[in-house]
Amino acid sequence: MNFNNNSNDNQREQKKPTFEYLNLPWKLDSLTYSKILKLNPQVPIGEYDPLVQKIKIPVETPINIAPVFSIIDKLFSDPLEEIVEFNSEQNYFETEGESILWIKDFASTPDIQSLELLCQLSEWKDNNKIKGDVLGSSCNFRFQVNGVTLTFMPRGGFMSQEKRETVPISIREQKYIPIPPDFVIEIRSFMNGTNNKLIYQHRRMCHWITSGVQSAILLDLKGNTVYLYCQTNLTNLANQVTTQQANHPNEINKLQTEIQNTEKLLENPVGLIPMIIETLQSTLEKMRKSLIDLQYQQVYYQNLVAVTPFDFFGVQENFPNVSCIAIPLNLASDAHQGPNIIIRGVGAVDGLRINLSHLKLR
């Protein structure tokens, strides 16, 4: 898989970057501003304005703001976190290391899509009485990968109750969750911004899995692909997939039998009161819809390939316990609904079925 090749990207793309202001709690002089420009040569930063203490930066684009930190700031505080807090009423931020941050992109279409996927997660949890929490896009996780501290906000996810209870209540109530979830959903945006390039998204997913996330989904409608990620050594992965595949035809046969039996009852409803008939009709309709879903393409966490070291802007990145597979969506360029594909969850979300056909694309 070549994550540096974006040739398959759908051309429905915003060409101009979206800009926001990054307000600074300290004085910004022209020398410091020049240092920021020099440190970020590829970032289209706005012009210096001596009358304001803010920088105009593109959304979803990492910027190294180390020049604004003084030695005193570093000794007595976390200046990066101070800037994030100073801007928290205007924007959401993610960070990497001690001095890199970016403004999160909350475009409406990915938000609507993530809400649909979160609804499916919640329905699975409630229907199966699964103990745990469904996590929304405002959940903020802080963790380390290869000695570098990251703060990420997934589009959605799930954390088991068992894992959640390893964190003291006093820490749970703080801004950052110090342990990763069990399952993560990310959606690549059509908006411009360095972080929306596929190589950045791939690296992000590798960070998630390396941090301790068991499995994850990257929905890349821009590239007409969905990527499945998981830990290479995930416990019971093969057994879970084998069981899911073995049960699938049995589920279809059982449901077809139940549909036939219900149809026979409704063919001759003598002796049935109207309320019972109405209930049977409603049940029949639900079973027919469920049968359609079962007949969609079922995608399992199988045949994943270990992620090999890759070049990330001149730096070799290596994530040895991450495996991935790309599943083509085969969507028409003018499609309005997601593909007829069901993704079957593994690990802590074994039993979860993500129905991509419910997604609105426009």
Short mmCIF file of C-alpha atoms in Angstrom, two decimals:
data_model
loop_
_atom_site.label_atom_id
_atom_site.label_comp_id
_atom_site.label_asym_id
_atom_site.label_seq_id
_atom_site.Cartn_x
_atom_site.Cartn_y
_atom_site.Cartn_z
CA MET A 1 0.00 0.00 0.00
CA ASN A 2 1.39 3.37 -1.05
CA PHE A 3 0.03 6.00 1.32
CA ASN A 4 2.03 8.76 -0.36
CA ASN A 5 0.10 8.27 -3.60
CA ASN A 6 -3.14 10.27 -3.67
CA SER A 7 -3.97 9.61 -7.32
CA ASN A 8 -7.26 7.90 -6.41
CA ASP A 9 -8.53 10.86 -4.44
CA ASN A 10 -12.00 12.04 -5.36
CA GLN A 11 -11.69 15.46 -6.97
CA ARG A 12 -14.50 16.92 -4.84
CA GLU A 13 -11.94 18.79 -2.80
CA GLN A 14 -11.70 22.24 -1.31
CA LYS A 15 -8.65 23.87 -2.98
CA LYS A 16 -8.13 26.84 -0.69
CA PRO A 17 -7.06 26.17 2.90
CA THR A 18 -9.26 27.33 5.76
CA PHE A 19 -7.54 29.74 8.15
CA GLU A 20 -8.08 30.47 11.82
CA TYR A 21 -6.29 32.75 14.27
CA LEU A 22 -4.03 31.34 16.95
CA ASN A 23 -4.08 33.78 19.86
CA LEU A 24 -0.95 34.01 21.99
CA PRO A 25 -0.82 34.77 25.72
CA TRP A 26 2.55 36.48 25.22
CA LYS A 27 3.88 39.34 23.13
CA LEU A 28 4.65 38.49 19.50
CA ASP A 29 7.46 40.54 17.97
CA SER A 30 8.68 40.52 14.38
CA LEU A 31 11.84 38.54 15.21
CA THR A 32 9.85 35.75 16.86
CA TYR A 33 7.42 35.77 13.94
CA SER A 34 10.32 35.41 11.48
CA LYS A 35 11.63 32.43 13.45
CA ILE A 36 8.21 30.77 13.22
CA LEU A 37 8.18 31.26 9.44
CA LYS A 38 11.68 29.82 9.14
CA LEU A 39 10.76 26.80 11.25
CA ASN A 40 7.62 26.12 9.14
CA PRO A 41 8.66 26.85 5.53
CA GLN A 42 5.85 24.79 3.97
CA VAL A 43 3.03 26.35 6.00
CA PRO A 44 1.16 29.35 4.49
CA ILE A 45 1.14 31.51 7.63
CA GLY A 46 -0.57 34.90 7.51
CA GLU A 47 1.32 38.19 7.54
CA TYR A 48 2.73 39.66 10.73
CA ASP A 49 0.57 42.30 12.41
CA PRO A 50 2.36 44.28 15.16
CA LEU A 51 -0.97 45.38 16.63
CA VAL A 52 -2.20 41.91 17.61
CA GLN A 53 -0.84 38.91 19.49
CA LYS A 54 -2.05 36.24 17.11
CA ILE A 55 -0.98 34.25 14.08
CA LYS A 56 -3.15 33.33 11.10
CA ILE A 57 -2.64 29.61 10.43
CA PRO A 58 -4.32 27.00 8.18
CA VAL A 59 -6.62 24.43 9.80
CA GLU A 60 -5.43 20.80 10.10
CA THR A 61 -1.84 21.82 9.45
CA PRO A 62 0.89 21.13 12.03
CA ILE A 63 2.86 24.21 13.04
CA ASN A 64 5.90 24.32 15.29
CA ILE A 65 5.54 27.32 17.58
CA ALA A 66 8.67 26.74 19.68
CA PRO A 67 10.03 30.27 19.00
CA VAL A 68 7.27 31.85 21.12
CA PHE A 69 8.33 29.87 24.20
CA SER A 70 10.81 31.53 26.50
CA ILE A 71 13.21 29.61 28.75
CA ILE A 72 11.21 30.79 31.76
CA ASP A 73 7.97 29.47 30.22
CA LYS A 74 9.50 26.02 29.82
CA LEU A 75 10.82 25.99 33.39
CA PHE A 76 7.62 26.93 35.18
CA SER A 77 4.78 25.77 32.90
CA ASP A 78 3.75 23.81 29.85
CA PRO A 79 3.65 26.63 27.26
CA LEU A 80 2.06 24.47 24.56
CA GLU A 81 -0.81 23.54 26.86
CA GLU A 82 -1.08 27.18 27.91
CA ILE A 83 -1.66 28.21 24.29
CA VAL A 84 -4.23 25.44 23.80
CA GLU A 85 -6.13 26.60 26.89
CA PHE A 86 -5.87 30.24 25.80
CA ASN A 87 -7.64 29.34 22.52
CA SER A 88 -10.02 26.68 23.85
CA GLU A 89 -13.18 28.77 23.43
CA GLN A 90 -12.56 29.27 19.70
CA ASN A 91 -11.09 25.98 18.47
CA TYR A 92 -10.17 22.40 19.30
CA PHE A 93 -6.50 21.48 19.11
CA GLU A 94 -4.35 18.39 18.84
CA THR A 95 -0.66 18.37 19.67
CA GLU A 96 2.54 16.42 19.09
CA GLY A 97 5.64 16.70 21.23
CA GLU A 98 6.48 19.87 23.13
CA SER A 99 5.81 22.52 20.48
CA ILE A 100 3.68 21.26 17.56
CA LEU A 101 -0.06 21.89 17.37
CA TRP A 102 -2.84 22.07 14.81
CA ILE A 103 -6.44 23.24 14.78
CA LYS A 104 -8.94 20.42 14.36
CA ASP A 105 -11.11 20.34 11.26
CA PHE A 106 -14.80 19.87 12.10
CA ALA A 107 -16.30 19.97 8.62
CA SER A 108 -20.02 19.20 8.65
CA THR A 109 -20.09 16.11 6.41
CA PRO A 110 -17.56 14.04 8.43
CA ASP A 111 -19.38 15.15 11.59
CA ILE A 112 -22.71 13.84 10.25
CA GLN A 113 -21.04 10.60 9.18
CA SER A 114 -19.33 10.11 12.53
CA LEU A 115 -22.63 10.71 14.32
CA GLU A 116 -24.22 7.90 12.28
CA LEU A 117 -21.37 5.54 13.14
CA LEU A 118 -21.60 6.49 16.82
CA CYS A 119 -25.33 5.71 16.74
CA GLN A 120 -24.51 2.25 15.38
CA LEU A 121 -21.91 1.79 18.12
CA SER A 122 -24.41 2.82 20.79
CA GLU A 123 -27.11 0.54 19.40
CA TRP A 124 -24.71 -2.42 19.41
CA LYS A 125 -23.65 -1.66 22.99
CA ASP A 126 -27.21 -1.29 24.28
CA ASN A 127 -28.73 -4.24 22.39
CA ASN A 128 -25.98 -6.59 23.54
CA LYS A 129 -25.68 -5.13 27.06
CA ILE A 130 -21.99 -4.44 26.52
CA LYS A 131 -20.33 -2.69 29.45
CA GLY A 132 -18.32 0.30 28.31
CA ASP A 133 -18.50 3.81 26.89
CA VAL A 134 -19.11 5.11 23.38
CA LEU A 135 -16.76 8.04 22.83
CA GLY A 136 -17.57 11.15 20.80
CA SER A 137 -15.35 13.55 18.89
CA SER A 138 -14.82 15.86 21.88
CA CYS A 139 -13.01 13.17 23.91
CA ASN A 140 -9.38 14.15 24.30
CA PHE A 141 -6.72 11.46 24.71
CA ARG A 142 -3.12 12.04 25.79
CA PHE A 143 -0.58 9.26 25.38
CA GLN A 144 3.01 8.59 24.36
CA VAL A 145 4.33 6.79 21.30
CA ASN A 146 8.08 6.26 20.97
CA GLY A 147 8.68 8.79 23.73
CA VAL A 148 6.63 11.55 22.07
CA THR A 149 3.51 12.88 23.81
CA LEU A 150 0.42 13.15 21.60
CA THR A 151 -3.05 14.56 22.23
CA PHE A 152 -5.64 13.18 19.79
CA MET A 153 -9.42 13.50 19.46
CA PRO A 154 -10.92 10.62 17.44
CA ARG A 155 -14.10 10.94 15.41
CA GLY A 156 -15.47 8.18 17.59
CA GLY A 157 -14.53 5.15 19.60
CA PHE A 158 -15.30 2.68 22.33
CA MET A 159 -13.67 1.94 25.69
CA SER A 160 -14.58 -1.13 27.70
CA GLN A 161 -15.65 -0.71 31.31
CA GLU A 162 -12.77 -2.93 32.38
CA LYS A 163 -10.25 -0.59 30.79
CA ARG A 164 -11.99 2.56 31.96
CA GLU A 165 -11.95 1.40 35.57
CA THR A 166 -8.15 1.18 35.52
CA VAL A 167 -8.17 4.99 35.56
CA PRO A 168 -8.96 6.64 38.94
CA ILE A 169 -12.18 8.67 38.99
CA SER A 170 -10.26 11.86 39.81
CA ILE A 171 -8.23 11.49 36.60
CA ARG A 172 -11.28 10.56 34.48
CA GLU A 173 -12.76 13.95 35.29
CA GLN A 174 -9.73 15.80 33.94
CA LYS A 175 -9.43 17.19 30.41
CA TYR A 176 -7.26 14.43 28.98
CA ILE A 177 -7.91 10.70 29.14
CA PRO A 178 -4.48 9.14 29.83
CA ILE A 179 -5.16 5.74 28.25
CA PRO A 180 -6.30 5.00 24.69
CA PRO A 181 -9.71 3.51 23.86
CA ASP A 182 -10.14 -0.06 22.64
CA PHE A 183 -11.59 0.92 19.26
CA VAL A 184 -11.28 4.07 17.15
CA ILE A 185 -13.07 5.48 14.12
CA GLU A 186 -11.46 8.19 11.99
CA ILE A 187 -12.85 9.89 8.89
CA ARG A 188 -10.60 11.59 6.36
CA SER A 189 -11.95 15.01 5.46
CA PHE A 190 -12.30 16.45 1.96
CA MET A 191 -11.08 19.80 3.27
CA ASN A 192 -7.61 21.03 2.46
CA GLY A 193 -4.97 20.79 5.15
CA THR A 194 -1.75 18.85 5.55
CA ASN A 195 -3.26 16.44 8.07
CA ASN A 196 -5.93 15.40 5.57
CA LYS A 197 -3.32 13.90 3.27
CA LEU A 198 -3.44 10.12 3.30
CA ILE A 199 0.11 9.66 4.61
CA TYR A 200 -0.75 11.77 7.67
CA GLN A 201 -3.95 9.80 8.24
CA HIS A 202 -2.04 6.51 7.96
CA ARG A 203 0.57 7.71 10.46
CA ARG A 204 -2.21 8.82 12.80
CA MET A 205 -3.82 5.38 12.72
CA CYS A 206 -0.44 3.76 13.41
CA HIS A 207 -0.06 6.05 16.42
CA TRP A 208 -3.48 4.99 17.70
CA ILE A 209 -2.73 1.27 17.42
CA THR A 210 0.77 1.62 18.89
CA SER A 211 -0.67 3.52 21.85
CA GLY A 212 -2.81 0.50 22.78
CA VAL A 213 -5.95 0.73 20.61
CA GLN A 214 -6.90 -2.82 19.62
CA SER A 215 -8.58 -2.08 16.29
CA ALA A 216 -9.56 0.92 14.21
CA ILE A 217 -11.28 2.05 11.03
CA LEU A 218 -10.15 4.87 8.73
CA LEU A 219 -12.98 5.84 6.40
CA ASP A 220 -11.40 7.48 3.35
CA LEU A 221 -14.24 8.54 1.08
CA LYS A 222 -11.84 10.98 -0.58
CA GLY A 223 -9.80 7.98 -1.73
CA ASN A 224 -12.81 5.66 -2.18
CA THR A 225 -11.34 3.24 0.37
CA VAL A 226 -11.80 2.08 3.94
CA TYR A 227 -8.74 0.97 5.90
CA LEU A 228 -8.84 -1.53 8.75
CA TYR A 229 -6.10 -1.42 11.39
CA CYS A 230 -5.36 -3.64 14.37
CA GLN A 231 -2.58 -4.84 16.62
CA THR A 232 -0.62 -7.54 14.82
CA ASN A 233 -0.60 -9.68 17.97
CA LEU A 234 -4.23 -9.02 18.94
CA THR A 235 -5.44 -11.87 21.16
CA ASN A 236 -8.10 -14.19 19.66
CA LEU A 237 -8.20 -12.27 16.36
CA ALA A 238 -8.16 -15.38 14.16
CA ASN A 239 -10.70 -17.21 16.34
CA GLN A 240 -13.10 -14.26 16.35
CA VAL A 241 -12.95 -13.90 12.56
CA THR A 242 -13.38 -17.66 12.00
CA THR A 243 -16.42 -17.72 14.29
CA GLN A 244 -17.97 -14.70 12.56
CA GLN A 245 -17.54 -16.27 9.13
CA ALA A 246 -18.90 -19.64 10.28
CA ASN A 247 -21.98 -18.07 11.88
CA HIS A 248 -22.85 -15.83 8.94
CA PRO A 249 -24.63 -18.42 6.71
CA ASN A 250 -26.43 -19.80 9.77
CA GLU A 251 -27.73 -16.33 10.59
CA ILE A 252 -29.07 -15.96 7.06
CA ASN A 253 -30.78 -19.37 7.12
CA LYS A 254 -32.32 -18.73 10.54
CA LEU A 255 -33.63 -15.33 9.52
CA GLN A 256 -35.07 -16.64 6.25
CA THR A 257 -36.94 -19.34 8.19
CA GLU A 258 -38.33 -16.78 10.65
CA ILE A 259 -39.45 -14.56 7.76
CA GLN A 260 -41.23 -17.47 6.06
CA ASN A 261 -42.99 -18.47 9.28
CA THR A 262 -44.13 -14.90 9.92
CA GLU A 263 -45.36 -14.53 6.33
CA LYS A 264 -47.44 -17.72 6.72
CA LEU A 265 -49.05 -16.35 9.87
CA LEU A 266 -50.00 -13.15 8.07
CA GLU A 267 -51.36 -15.01 5.03
CA ASN A 268 -54.11 -16.46 7.22
CA PRO A 269 -54.50 -14.14 10.24
CA VAL A 270 -57.79 -15.68 11.37
CA GLY A 271 -58.09 -15.34 15.14
CA LEU A 272 -55.35 -12.72 15.43
CA ILE A 273 -56.35 -9.38 16.92
CA PRO A 274 -55.37 -6.23 14.96
CA MET A 275 -52.64 -5.30 17.46
CA ILE A 276 -50.92 -8.68 17.00
CA ILE A 277 -51.18 -8.38 13.22
CA GLU A 278 -49.64 -4.93 13.33
CA THR A 279 -46.79 -6.19 15.53
CA LEU A 280 -46.13 -9.11 13.19
CA GLN A 281 -46.06 -6.80 10.17
CA SER A 282 -43.59 -4.50 11.90
CA THR A 283 -41.42 -7.45 12.93
CA LEU A 284 -41.51 -8.83 9.40
CA GLU A 285 -40.35 -5.51 7.98
CA LYS A 286 -37.42 -5.38 10.42
CA MET A 287 -36.42 -8.96 9.62
CA ARG A 288 -36.46 -8.24 5.88
CA LYS A 289 -34.18 -5.25 6.42
CA SER A 290 -31.86 -7.35 8.57
CA LEU A 291 -31.72 -10.00 5.85
CA ILE A 292 -30.71 -7.37 3.30
CA ASP A 293 -27.88 -6.27 5.59
CA LEU A 294 -26.70 -9.87 6.01
CA GLN A 295 -26.55 -10.22 2.23
CA TYR A 296 -24.28 -7.17 1.87
CA GLN A 297 -20.53 -7.62 1.47
CA GLN A 298 -19.17 -8.67 4.87
CA VAL A 299 -15.69 -7.30 5.60
CA TYR A 300 -13.64 -9.09 8.24
CA TYR A 301 -10.34 -8.34 9.95
CA GLN A 302 -8.48 -10.92 7.91
CA ASN A 303 -5.51 -10.85 5.54
CA LEU A 304 -4.16 -7.71 7.20
CA VAL A 305 -0.53 -6.96 6.36
CA ALA A 306 2.08 -5.74 8.84
CA VAL A 307 2.86 -2.05 8.31
CA THR A 308 6.42 -1.71 7.05
CA PRO A 309 8.68 1.28 7.86
CA PHE A 310 7.76 4.26 5.69
CA ASP A 311 9.17 7.65 4.83
CA PHE A 312 7.41 10.53 6.52
CA PHE A 313 8.84 13.71 5.04
CA GLY A 314 12.41 12.50 5.22
CA VAL A 315 12.08 10.58 8.48
CA GLN A 316 11.77 6.79 8.66
CA GLU A 317 8.74 5.88 10.78
CA ASN A 318 8.39 2.36 12.16
CA PHE A 319 5.34 0.84 13.87
CA PRO A 320 6.18 -2.86 14.38
CA ASN A 321 2.89 -4.06 15.95
CA VAL A 322 0.46 -2.52 13.46
CA SER A 323 -1.31 -4.36 10.65
CA CYS A 324 -3.54 -2.87 7.98
CA ILE A 325 -5.66 -3.69 4.95
CA ALA A 326 -7.29 -1.47 2.32
CA ILE A 327 -10.85 -2.29 1.22
CA PRO A 328 -12.05 -0.54 -1.98
CA LEU A 329 -15.48 1.06 -1.69
CA ASN A 330 -16.16 1.23 -5.45
CA LEU A 331 -18.38 4.29 -5.08
CA ALA A 332 -19.57 6.26 -8.08
CA SER A 333 -18.37 9.87 -8.09
CA ASP A 334 -21.96 11.10 -7.68
CA ALA A 335 -23.00 8.58 -5.00
CA HIS A 336 -25.20 9.95 -2.21
CA GLN A 337 -25.18 6.93 0.12
CA GLY A 338 -22.39 4.74 1.43
CA PRO A 339 -21.56 1.33 -0.07
CA ASN A 340 -23.39 -1.90 0.78
CA ILE A 341 -20.62 -3.05 3.10
CA ILE A 342 -20.73 -4.34 6.68
CA ILE A 343 -17.50 -4.16 8.70
CA ARG A 344 -17.29 -6.78 11.44
CA GLY A 345 -15.56 -5.66 14.64
CA VAL A 346 -12.92 -7.56 16.59
CA GLY A 347 -11.28 -7.40 20.00
CA ALA A 348 -13.35 -5.48 22.53
CA VAL A 349 -15.93 -4.73 19.79
CA ASP A 350 -16.34 -8.32 18.61
CA GLY A 351 -19.96 -8.52 17.43
CA LEU A 352 -20.10 -4.90 16.24
CA ARG A 353 -21.32 -4.43 12.67
CA ILE A 354 -20.62 -1.10 11.01
CA ASN A 355 -23.08 -0.60 8.15
CA LEU A 356 -21.53 1.82 5.67
CA SER A 357 -24.70 1.96 3.55
CA HIS A 358 -26.30 4.20 6.19
CA LEU A 359 -23.76 6.96 5.61
CA LYS A 360 -24.78 10.12 3.79
CA LEU A 361 -22.04 11.19 1.40
CA ARG A 362 -23.36 14.64 0.45
#
